[in-house]
Coordinates of C-alpha atoms in Angstrom, one line a residue:
Chain O
X1 CA 20.2 -4.6 -34.9
X2 CA 22.8 -6.6 -33.1
X3 CA 26.6 -5.6 -32.9
X4 CA 28.9 -7.6 -31.0
X5 CA 32.5 -7.2 -31.0
X6 CA 35.0 -9.4 -29.2
X7 CA 32.3 -10.5 -27.0
X8 CA 33.4 -12.5 -24.2
X9 CA 31.5 -14.0 -21.2
X10 CA 32.9 -15.8 -18.1
X11 CA 30.7 -16.7 -15.0
X12 CA 31.3 -16.1 -11.5
X13 CA 32.5 -19.6 -11.1
X14 CA 35.3 -18.9 -13.6
X15 CA 33.9 -20.9 -16.7
X16 CA 34.3 -19.1 -19.8
X17 CA 31.1 -19.3 -21.8
X18 CA 31.8 -17.3 -24.7
X19 CA 34.9 -15.7 -26.0
X20 CA 35.9 -13.9 -29.2
X21 CA 32.2 -13.6 -30.4
X22 CA 32.0 -11.1 -33.6
X23 CA 28.3 -10.9 -34.9
X24 CA 26.1 -8.5 -36.9
X25 CA 22.4 -9.0 -37.3
X26 CA 20.4 -6.8 -39.7
X27 CA 16.4 -6.0 -39.4
X28 CA 14.7 -9.0 -41.3
X29 CA 17.0 -11.5 -40.6
X30 CA 16.4 -15.0 -39.7
X31 CA 19.5 -16.4 -37.9
X32 CA 19.8 -20.0 -36.5
X33 CA 22.5 -20.7 -33.8
X34 CA 23.5 -24.1 -33.0
X35 CA 25.9 -26.3 -31.3
X36 CA 26.3 -28.9 -28.7
X37 CA 25.1 -28.5 -25.1
X38 CA 27.5 -25.9 -23.5
X39 CA 28.6 -24.6 -26.7
X40 CA 27.1 -21.1 -25.5
X41 CA 23.6 -20.7 -27.5
X42 CA 21.7 -20.0 -24.3
X43 CA 24.6 -17.8 -23.0
X44 CA 24.7 -15.6 -26.1
X45 CA 20.9 -15.0 -26.0
X46 CA 21.3 -14.3 -22.5
X47 CA 23.5 -11.7 -23.2
X48 CA 21.0 -10.1 -26.1
X49 CA 18.2 -10.1 -23.4
X50 CA 20.7 -8.4 -20.8
X51 CA 20.2 -11.1 -18.6
X52 CA 23.8 -11.6 -18.4
X53 CA 26.4 -8.9 -19.2
X54 CA 29.9 -9.1 -21.4
X55 CA 33.0 -9.6 -19.3
X56 CA 34.8 -7.9 -22.3
X57 CA 34.1 -6.6 -25.8
X58 CA 31.1 -4.6 -26.6
X59 CA 27.6 -5.6 -27.3
X60 CA 24.5 -3.4 -29.0
X61 CA 21.1 -4.8 -29.3
X62 CA 18.7 -2.3 -30.9
X63 CA 20.7 0.6 -30.3
X64 CA 21.1 -0.1 -26.4
X65 CA 24.6 -0.9 -24.9
X66 CA 24.4 -4.0 -23.0
X67 CA 26.3 -3.2 -19.9
X68 CA 25.8 -3.9 -16.1
X69 CA 24.4 -1.3 -14.3
X70 CA 22.1 0.2 -16.6
X71 CA 18.7 -1.0 -15.3
X72 CA 16.4 1.4 -17.0
X73 CA 18.4 0.9 -20.4
X74 CA 18.3 -2.8 -20.1
X75 CA 14.4 -2.7 -19.4
X76 CA 13.7 -0.4 -22.3
X77 CA 15.8 -3.0 -24.2
X78 CA 13.7 -5.8 -22.9
X79 CA 10.5 -3.9 -23.9
X80 CA 11.5 -3.9 -27.5
X81 CA 12.3 -7.5 -27.5
X82 CA 10.3 -10.7 -28.1
X83 CA 11.5 -13.3 -26.3
X84 CA 10.5 -17.0 -26.2
X85 CA 12.0 -19.3 -23.2
X86 CA 12.6 -23.0 -23.6
X87 CA 10.8 -23.3 -20.4
X88 CA 8.1 -21.0 -21.4
X89 CA 8.2 -18.6 -18.6
X90 CA 4.2 -18.6 -18.6
X91 CA 2.4 -17.6 -15.5
X92 CA 0.1 -20.7 -14.3
X93 CA -3.2 -20.3 -13.0
X94 CA -3.8 -17.8 -16.0
X95 CA -5.4 -18.7 -19.1
X96 CA -3.6 -18.7 -22.6
X97 CA -5.0 -15.2 -23.4
X98 CA -4.2 -13.9 -20.0
X99 CA -0.6 -14.8 -20.3
X100 CA -0.3 -13.2 -23.8
X101 CA -2.0 -10.0 -22.8
X102 CA 0.7 -9.8 -19.9
X103 CA 3.2 -9.4 -22.8
X104 CA 1.8 -5.9 -23.6
X105 CA 0.2 -4.7 -20.1
X106 CA 2.5 -2.1 -19.9
X107 CA 2.9 -0.9 -23.4
X108 CA 0.2 1.7 -22.8
X109 CA -2.5 0.1 -24.7
X110 CA -6.1 0.4 -23.8
X111 CA -7.9 -2.6 -22.4
X112 CA -9.7 -3.4 -25.4
X113 CA -6.7 -2.8 -27.6
X114 CA -4.6 -5.5 -25.1
X115 CA -7.4 -7.9 -25.7
X116 CA -7.8 -7.7 -29.5
X117 CA -4.1 -8.1 -30.2
X118 CA -3.9 -10.8 -27.9
X119 CA -6.7 -12.8 -29.6
X120 CA -5.0 -11.9 -33.2
X121 CA -1.8 -13.6 -31.6
X122 CA -3.6 -16.6 -30.7
X123 CA -5.0 -17.1 -34.0
X124 CA -1.8 -16.3 -35.7
X125 CA -0.3 -19.6 -33.8
X126 CA -3.4 -21.5 -34.2
X127 CA -4.7 -21.6 -30.8
X128 CA -8.1 -19.6 -30.7
X129 CA -9.7 -22.3 -29.5
X130 CA -7.6 -22.5 -26.3
X131 CA -8.0 -18.7 -25.3
X132 CA -9.5 -19.4 -22.0
X133 CA -7.7 -22.9 -21.2
X134 CA -5.4 -22.5 -18.4
X135 CA -1.7 -22.9 -18.9
X136 CA -1.1 -26.3 -16.9
X137 CA -3.8 -27.7 -19.2
X138 CA -2.2 -27.2 -22.3
X139 CA 0.5 -29.6 -24.1
X140 CA 4.2 -29.0 -24.4
X141 CA 3.9 -27.6 -28.0
X142 CA 0.7 -25.7 -27.2
X143 CA 2.4 -23.8 -24.3
X144 CA 5.5 -23.0 -26.6
X145 CA 3.0 -21.6 -29.1
X146 CA 1.4 -19.4 -26.7
X147 CA 5.0 -18.4 -25.3
X148 CA 5.5 -17.5 -29.2
X149 CA 2.1 -15.6 -29.3
X150 CA 3.2 -13.7 -26.2
X151 CA 6.5 -12.4 -27.9
X152 CA 4.8 -11.7 -31.2
X153 CA 2.0 -9.7 -29.9
X154 CA 4.4 -6.9 -28.7
X155 CA 5.5 -6.4 -32.3
X156 CA 9.0 -6.7 -31.6
X157 CA 12.1 -5.5 -33.5
X158 CA 13.8 -8.6 -32.6
X159 CA 12.6 -12.1 -31.6
X160 CA 14.9 -14.3 -29.4
X161 CA 14.0 -17.9 -29.3
X162 CA 15.9 -20.3 -26.8
X163 CA 15.6 -23.9 -27.9
X164 CA 11.9 -23.5 -29.0
X165 CA 11.8 -26.9 -30.4
X166 CA 13.2 -28.8 -27.6
X167 CA 11.2 -31.7 -26.1
X168 CA 8.9 -31.4 -29.2
X169 CA 8.4 -34.2 -31.8
X170 CA 9.4 -33.6 -35.0
X171 CA 5.9 -32.3 -36.5
X172 CA 5.5 -30.0 -33.6
X173 CA 8.8 -29.0 -33.8
X174 CA 8.5 -27.8 -37.7
X175 CA 5.1 -26.2 -36.9
X176 CA 6.9 -24.1 -34.2
X177 CA 9.8 -23.0 -36.6
X178 CA 7.0 -22.3 -39.3
X179 CA 5.5 -19.9 -36.9
X180 CA 8.7 -18.4 -36.0
X181 CA 9.8 -18.1 -39.6
X182 CA 6.7 -16.3 -40.3
X183 CA 7.3 -13.5 -37.5
X184 CA 10.3 -12.5 -39.6
X185 CA 9.5 -9.4 -41.6
X186 CA 11.3 -6.1 -43.0
X187 CA 11.5 -4.9 -39.8
X188 CA 11.6 -7.7 -37.3
X189 CA 14.7 -10.1 -37.1
X190 CA 14.4 -13.5 -35.6
X191 CA 17.2 -15.3 -33.8
X192 CA 16.5 -19.1 -33.0
X193 CA 18.9 -21.4 -31.0
X194 CA 18.3 -25.1 -31.5
X195 CA 20.0 -28.5 -31.4
X196 CA 17.7 -29.9 -34.0
X197 CA 19.9 -28.9 -37.5
X198 CA 18.1 -31.6 -39.5
X199 CA 15.1 -29.5 -39.3
X200 CA 16.7 -26.1 -40.4
X201 CA 18.8 -27.2 -43.5
X202 CA 15.6 -26.7 -45.6
X203 CA 14.9 -23.2 -44.3
X204 CA 16.6 -19.9 -45.6
X205 CA 18.2 -17.7 -43.3
X206 CA 22.0 -17.7 -41.7
X207 CA 23.2 -20.3 -39.4
X208 CA 26.0 -19.9 -37.1
X209 CA 27.6 -22.7 -35.4
X210 CA 28.9 -22.4 -32.0
X211 CA 31.6 -24.6 -30.2
X212 CA 33.4 -24.3 -26.8
X213 CA 32.0 -20.5 -26.8
X214 CA 33.2 -19.2 -30.1
X215 CA 31.9 -19.1 -33.5
X216 CA 33.0 -22.3 -35.2
X217 CA 31.5 -21.4 -38.6
X218 CA 28.7 -19.5 -40.4
X219 CA 26.5 -20.5 -43.5
X220 CA 24.2 -19.0 -45.5
X221 CA 21.1 -21.4 -46.0
X222 CA 19.0 -21.4 -48.8
Chain J
X1 CA -2.5 7.0 -14.3
X2 CA -3.6 5.9 -17.7
X3 CA -1.7 2.4 -17.4
X4 CA -3.1 1.7 -14.0
X5 CA -6.6 2.3 -15.5
X6 CA -6.1 0.4 -18.7
X7 CA -4.5 -2.6 -16.2
X8 CA -7.1 -2.1 -13.6
X9 CA -8.9 -5.7 -14.2
X10 CA -5.2 -7.1 -14.3
X11 CA -4.4 -5.6 -11.1
X12 CA -7.5 -6.5 -9.1
X13 CA -7.0 -10.0 -10.3
X14 CA -3.6 -9.8 -9.1
X15 CA -4.5 -8.7 -5.9
X16 CA -6.9 -11.9 -5.7
X17 CA -4.2 -14.2 -6.5
X18 CA -1.9 -12.9 -4.0
X19 CA -4.3 -12.8 -1.4
X20 CA -5.7 -16.4 -2.2
X21 CA -2.0 -17.8 -2.3
X22 CA -1.6 -17.3 1.6
X23 CA -5.3 -16.7 2.7
X24 CA -5.2 -17.8 6.5
X25 CA -2.0 -15.7 6.6
X26 CA -4.0 -12.5 5.0
X27 CA -6.9 -13.1 7.0
X28 CA -4.9 -13.1 10.1
X29 CA -3.1 -10.0 9.3
X30 CA -6.4 -8.5 8.2
X31 CA -7.8 -9.3 12.2
X32 CA -4.7 -8.2 13.9
X33 CA -4.4 -4.9 11.9
X34 CA -8.3 -4.3 12.7
X35 CA -7.7 -5.1 16.3
X36 CA -4.6 -2.8 16.5
X37 CA -6.6 -0.1 15.1
X38 CA -9.5 -0.5 17.4
X39 CA -7.5 -0.1 20.2
X40 CA -5.8 3.1 19.1
X41 CA -9.5 4.4 18.4
X42 CA -10.6 3.7 21.6
X43 CA -7.3 5.4 23.4
X44 CA -7.7 8.4 20.9
X45 CA -11.5 8.8 21.7
X46 CA -10.6 8.8 25.6
X47 CA -7.8 11.5 24.9
X48 CA -10.2 13.6 22.7
X49 CA -12.8 13.2 25.5
X50 CA -11.0 14.4 28.4
X51 CA -9.5 17.3 26.3
X52 CA -13.0 18.2 25.6
X53 CA -13.9 17.9 29.1
X54 CA -11.1 20.0 30.3
X55 CA -11.7 22.8 27.7
X56 CA -15.0 23.1 28.7
X57 CA -14.3 23.3 32.5
X58 CA -11.8 25.6 31.7
X59 CA -13.8 28.0 29.6
X60 CA -16.1 28.1 32.6
X61 CA -13.3 29.3 34.8
X62 CA -15.0 30.5 38.0
X63 CA -14.8 30.9 41.5
X64 CA -17.7 31.2 44.1
X65 CA -17.2 33.6 46.9
X66 CA -19.4 32.6 49.7
X67 CA -19.9 35.9 52.4
X68 CA -21.3 36.0 55.8
X69 CA -25.0 35.8 56.3
X70 CA -24.8 38.7 58.8
X71 CA -23.8 41.5 56.1
X72 CA -26.7 43.4 54.6
X73 CA -27.8 43.4 50.8
X74 CA -26.2 46.6 50.1
X75 CA -23.0 45.5 51.5
X76 CA -23.3 42.5 49.4
X77 CA -23.6 44.6 46.5
X78 CA -20.7 46.7 47.1
X79 CA -18.7 43.7 47.8
X80 CA -19.8 42.4 44.3
X81 CA -18.5 45.9 43.1
X82 CA -15.0 45.4 44.8
X83 CA -14.7 42.1 43.3
X84 CA -15.3 43.2 39.8
X85 CA -12.6 45.9 40.2
X86 CA -9.9 43.0 40.6
X87 CA -7.6 42.7 37.9
X88 CA -8.3 39.1 36.1
X89 CA -12.2 39.4 36.9
X90 CA -14.4 39.2 34.0
X91 CA -17.8 39.3 35.7
X92 CA -19.0 39.1 39.4
X93 CA -22.8 38.4 39.8
X94 CA -24.8 37.7 42.8
X95 CA -26.5 34.3 42.9
X96 CA -29.5 34.0 45.7
X97 CA -30.6 30.9 47.2
X98 CA -33.6 30.3 44.8
X99 CA -31.0 30.7 41.9
X100 CA -28.4 28.4 43.5
X101 CA -31.3 25.8 43.9
X102 CA -32.5 26.1 40.5
X103 CA -29.0 25.3 39.0
X104 CA -28.4 22.3 41.0
X105 CA -32.0 20.9 39.9
X106 CA -30.9 21.6 36.3
X107 CA -27.3 19.8 37.0
X108 CA -28.9 16.8 38.6
X109 CA -31.7 16.4 36.1
X110 CA -34.0 13.2 37.1
X111 CA -31.8 12.8 40.2
X112 CA -32.9 16.4 41.5
X113 CA -35.8 14.5 43.4
X114 CA -33.3 14.2 46.3
X115 CA -33.8 17.7 46.9
X116 CA -37.2 17.2 47.9
X117 CA -36.3 15.6 51.2
X118 CA -35.1 18.7 52.1
X119 CA -37.5 20.9 54.4
X120 CA -35.4 24.2 53.6
X121 CA -33.5 25.2 50.7
X122 CA -29.9 23.9 51.4
X123 CA -28.1 26.2 49.3
X124 CA -26.4 29.7 50.4
X125 CA -26.4 32.7 48.4
X126 CA -23.0 33.3 46.7
X127 CA -21.3 35.8 44.5
X128 CA -20.1 33.9 40.8
X129 CA -17.1 35.3 39.6
X130 CA -15.9 34.5 36.0
X131 CA -12.1 35.0 35.8
X132 CA -9.2 34.8 33.4
X133 CA -7.9 31.2 34.2
X134 CA -4.2 32.5 34.3
X135 CA -4.9 35.2 36.7
X136 CA -6.7 32.6 39.1
X137 CA -3.9 32.8 41.8
X138 CA -3.8 36.6 42.1
X139 CA -7.4 36.8 42.1
X140 CA -7.7 34.3 44.9
X141 CA -5.3 36.4 46.9
X142 CA -7.1 39.5 46.3
X143 CA -10.2 38.0 47.4
X144 CA -9.1 36.7 50.8
X145 CA -8.4 40.2 51.5
X146 CA -11.7 41.4 51.1
X147 CA -13.6 41.9 54.2
X148 CA -17.1 40.1 54.5
X149 CA -15.9 37.0 52.4
X150 CA -16.2 33.8 54.4
X151 CA -15.1 31.0 52.1
X152 CA -13.8 30.5 48.7
X153 CA -14.6 27.7 46.5
X154 CA -12.6 27.3 43.1
X155 CA -12.4 24.3 40.4
X156 CA -8.7 24.4 40.5
X157 CA -8.3 21.1 42.3
X158 CA -10.8 19.3 39.7
X159 CA -8.9 20.9 36.9
X160 CA -5.7 19.9 38.0
X161 CA -6.9 16.2 38.4
X162 CA -8.2 16.3 35.0
X163 CA -5.1 17.8 33.4
X164 CA -3.0 14.7 35.3
X165 CA -5.4 12.2 33.8
X166 CA -5.5 13.8 30.4
X167 CA -1.7 13.7 30.7
X168 CA -1.9 9.8 31.0
X169 CA -4.2 9.4 28.5
X170 CA -2.0 11.4 26.3
X171 CA 1.2 9.5 27.1
X172 CA -0.9 6.4 26.4
X173 CA -2.1 7.5 23.2
X174 CA 1.5 8.4 21.9
X175 CA 2.7 4.8 22.9
X176 CA -0.3 3.3 21.2
X177 CA 0.3 5.1 18.0
X178 CA 3.7 4.4 18.1
X179 CA 2.9 0.7 18.7
X180 CA 0.2 0.8 15.9
X181 CA 2.7 2.1 13.5
X182 CA 5.3 -0.2 14.3
X183 CA 3.0 -3.3 14.3
X184 CA 1.1 -2.3 11.3
X185 CA 4.6 -1.6 9.4
X186 CA 5.7 -5.2 10.3
X187 CA 2.7 -7.0 9.5
X188 CA 2.2 -5.4 6.3
X189 CA 5.8 -5.5 5.2
X190 CA 6.0 -9.3 6.2
X191 CA 2.7 -10.1 4.0
X192 CA 4.2 -8.2 1.1
X193 CA 7.4 -9.9 1.5
X194 CA 5.5 -13.2 1.7
X195 CA 3.6 -12.4 -1.5
X196 CA 6.6 -11.7 -3.5
X197 CA 8.4 -14.8 -2.5
X198 CA 5.5 -17.0 -3.3
X199 CA 5.2 -14.9 -6.7
X200 CA 8.8 -14.8 -7.6
X201 CA 8.6 -16.9 -10.6
X202 CA 6.1 -14.5 -12.3
X203 CA 8.0 -11.3 -11.3
X204 CA 11.2 -12.9 -12.8
X205 CA 9.1 -13.5 -16.0
X206 CA 7.5 -9.8 -16.0
X207 CA 11.2 -8.7 -15.5
X208 CA 12.6 -10.5 -18.5
X209 CA 9.6 -9.0 -20.5
X210 CA 10.7 -5.5 -19.6
X211 CA 8.0 -4.5 -17.0
X212 CA 8.6 -1.7 -15.2
X213 CA 9.4 -2.2 -11.4
X214 CA 6.4 0.1 -10.3
X215 CA 4.0 -2.1 -12.9
X216 CA 5.3 -5.5 -10.7
X217 CA 5.0 -3.6 -7.3
X218 CA 1.6 -2.1 -7.9
X219 CA -0.6 -5.2 -7.0
X220 CA 1.4 -5.9 -4.0
X221 CA 0.9 -2.2 -2.8
X222 CA -2.8 -2.7 -3.3
X223 CA -2.4 -5.8 -1.3
X224 CA -0.9 -3.8 1.8
X225 CA -3.5 -1.1 1.2
X226 CA -6.4 -3.5 1.4
X227 CA -5.3 -5.2 4.6
X228 CA -4.5 -1.7 6.2
X229 CA -7.6 0.1 5.1
X230 CA -9.9 -2.8 5.5
X231 CA -8.7 -3.3 8.9
X232 CA -9.1 0.5 9.4
X233 CA -12.6 0.4 8.4
X234 CA -13.5 -2.5 10.4
X235 CA -11.7 -1.0 13.7
X236 CA -13.8 2.4 13.2
X237 CA -17.3 0.3 12.9
X238 CA -16.1 -1.5 16.1
X239 CA -15.3 1.9 17.7
X240 CA -18.4 3.5 16.6
X241 CA -20.5 0.6 18.3
X242 CA -18.1 1.1 21.3
X243 CA -18.7 4.5 21.9
X244 CA -22.5 4.4 21.6
X245 CA -22.2 2.0 24.4
X246 CA -20.0 4.1 26.4
X247 CA -21.9 7.3 25.8
X248 CA -25.1 5.3 26.8
X249 CA -23.2 4.4 30.0
X250 CA -21.9 7.6 30.6
X251 CA -24.8 10.3 29.5
X252 CA -27.5 8.8 31.7
X253 CA -26.0 8.2 35.4
X254 CA -23.0 11.1 34.8
X255 CA -25.1 13.8 32.8
X256 CA -22.7 16.6 34.2
X257 CA -19.8 15.4 32.5
X258 CA -19.5 17.5 29.4
X259 CA -18.9 15.1 26.8
X260 CA -18.3 16.2 23.0
X261 CA -21.1 15.1 20.4
X262 CA -20.6 11.6 19.8
X263 CA -21.1 12.0 16.0
X264 CA -18.2 14.7 15.7
X265 CA -16.0 12.2 17.7
X266 CA -16.8 9.2 15.4
X267 CA -16.4 11.3 12.4
X268 CA -13.1 12.7 13.3
X269 CA -12.2 9.2 14.1
X270 CA -12.9 7.9 10.5
X271 CA -10.9 10.7 9.2
X272 CA -7.8 9.7 11.7
X273 CA -8.0 6.0 11.2
X274 CA -8.5 6.4 7.2
X275 CA -5.5 8.8 6.9
X276 CA -3.4 6.6 9.3
X277 CA -4.1 3.3 7.4
X278 CA -3.7 4.7 3.9
X279 CA -0.2 5.9 5.1
X280 CA 0.7 2.7 7.1
X281 CA -0.6 0.6 4.4
X282 CA 1.5 2.6 1.6
X283 CA 4.4 2.8 3.9
X284 CA 4.3 -0.8 5.1
X285 CA 4.0 -2.1 1.2
X286 CA 6.9 -0.1 0.7
X287 CA 9.1 -1.4 3.2
X288 CA 8.0 -5.1 2.3
X289 CA 9.0 -4.3 -1.5
X290 CA 12.6 -2.6 -0.5
X291 CA 13.1 -5.5 1.8
X292 CA 12.2 -8.3 -0.7
X293 CA 14.4 -6.5 -3.4
X294 CA 17.5 -6.1 -1.1
X295 CA 17.0 -9.9 -0.3
X296 CA 17.2 -11.0 -4.0

């Protein structure tokens, strides 16, 4: 699912964001990536999404080589992913339902299928009563749940959630983690970056700690 | 195509949102596009009208040969036969005073009242000669050689003047078509770029979700088409109204000017403006999209 070998990322200003990352993720896995600010968590997810490209080393995500200059390949990769962004990236002026529908507009589904699936996704994240609410009228936690619904509705092979619990209180954060954990199945792997290690210790899955752009430690959780 | 139909509601909502974000700019662009197309429609109408008038006059290429009143009827018939034998003459026919008078009554219509002030028929008999236009010079030269011909009247001067006028209108037409093309492209591409800038965040989100560029661009293309075709429709309506006024002004006082049928002219205008506005709408939107992409 993800195959990273000797992965390095250096930004245009010379900052070395990641180095010597070797990583292998299997279908159905739940992986937490933690580490202090600036440790490279978001940079690693950006590489997985094809937003950034490796300076050296190789990276394959869902059988797509992540290399620069292959726009259509990267677009196909992004279509197969379920991204959850820290700042949600939801479209203002549109309802929750419309935002979720946006996630599957270009998959060739009929208008009716798009709407039905979007409603199901909203039920899954417990926001069916907010279907027609405008995004700007939702709380932080609700917006994050809509963002997760938009990722899930695409039935992706890989969900990438960047700091989904940031700015949330403990109850809301746990709720978001539970929803994301529930997305994991035989075919779908979930990768979550988070600061909140205290919230994930009780979960199963794999914990990868980054520090200074390198993998410091990997633990299996129980 | 299936994608477009499945997402028709989404695209229409997007178009509404894009237009609403910059409503005043969009309204002004729509009005300017309509006015530009209106100017084009009027110049093109003038062009087509003058072409039609020339074609009608050319189709009736004829020379009137006036003969001396002293010659006998038999000599006039002989003269007409001699004229028929000239290379380039299609037909030669004697028109007597009565026929000449009747023709003028037909041409003048209501204004024929003026002829009643004459005590006698003021028109002279003549030989009406229908010719092949390209042989006009040779026919005129031969006619001058025939004895009995006193005076020859041809419509060459009128044709020349009309041709010059049509040339000027055609030149103006080319200028206006170029100006319309450039202005519409600039207006539409500018408004599309503005729309893209205003929706930058949403476009980035769609890209992160893997949306094809065509899916992202389609609402902007629709906005360009809406402005351009909408402007074209308004311009055609204004032009149709203006032409009705022009025809009312020309057909009454100047009935001898052979204008093309108004319905045909308006139909041709609709076809032309619709095709041009569609083409310019698509081209302008594509320019705007490419320009915005290069500015990223």
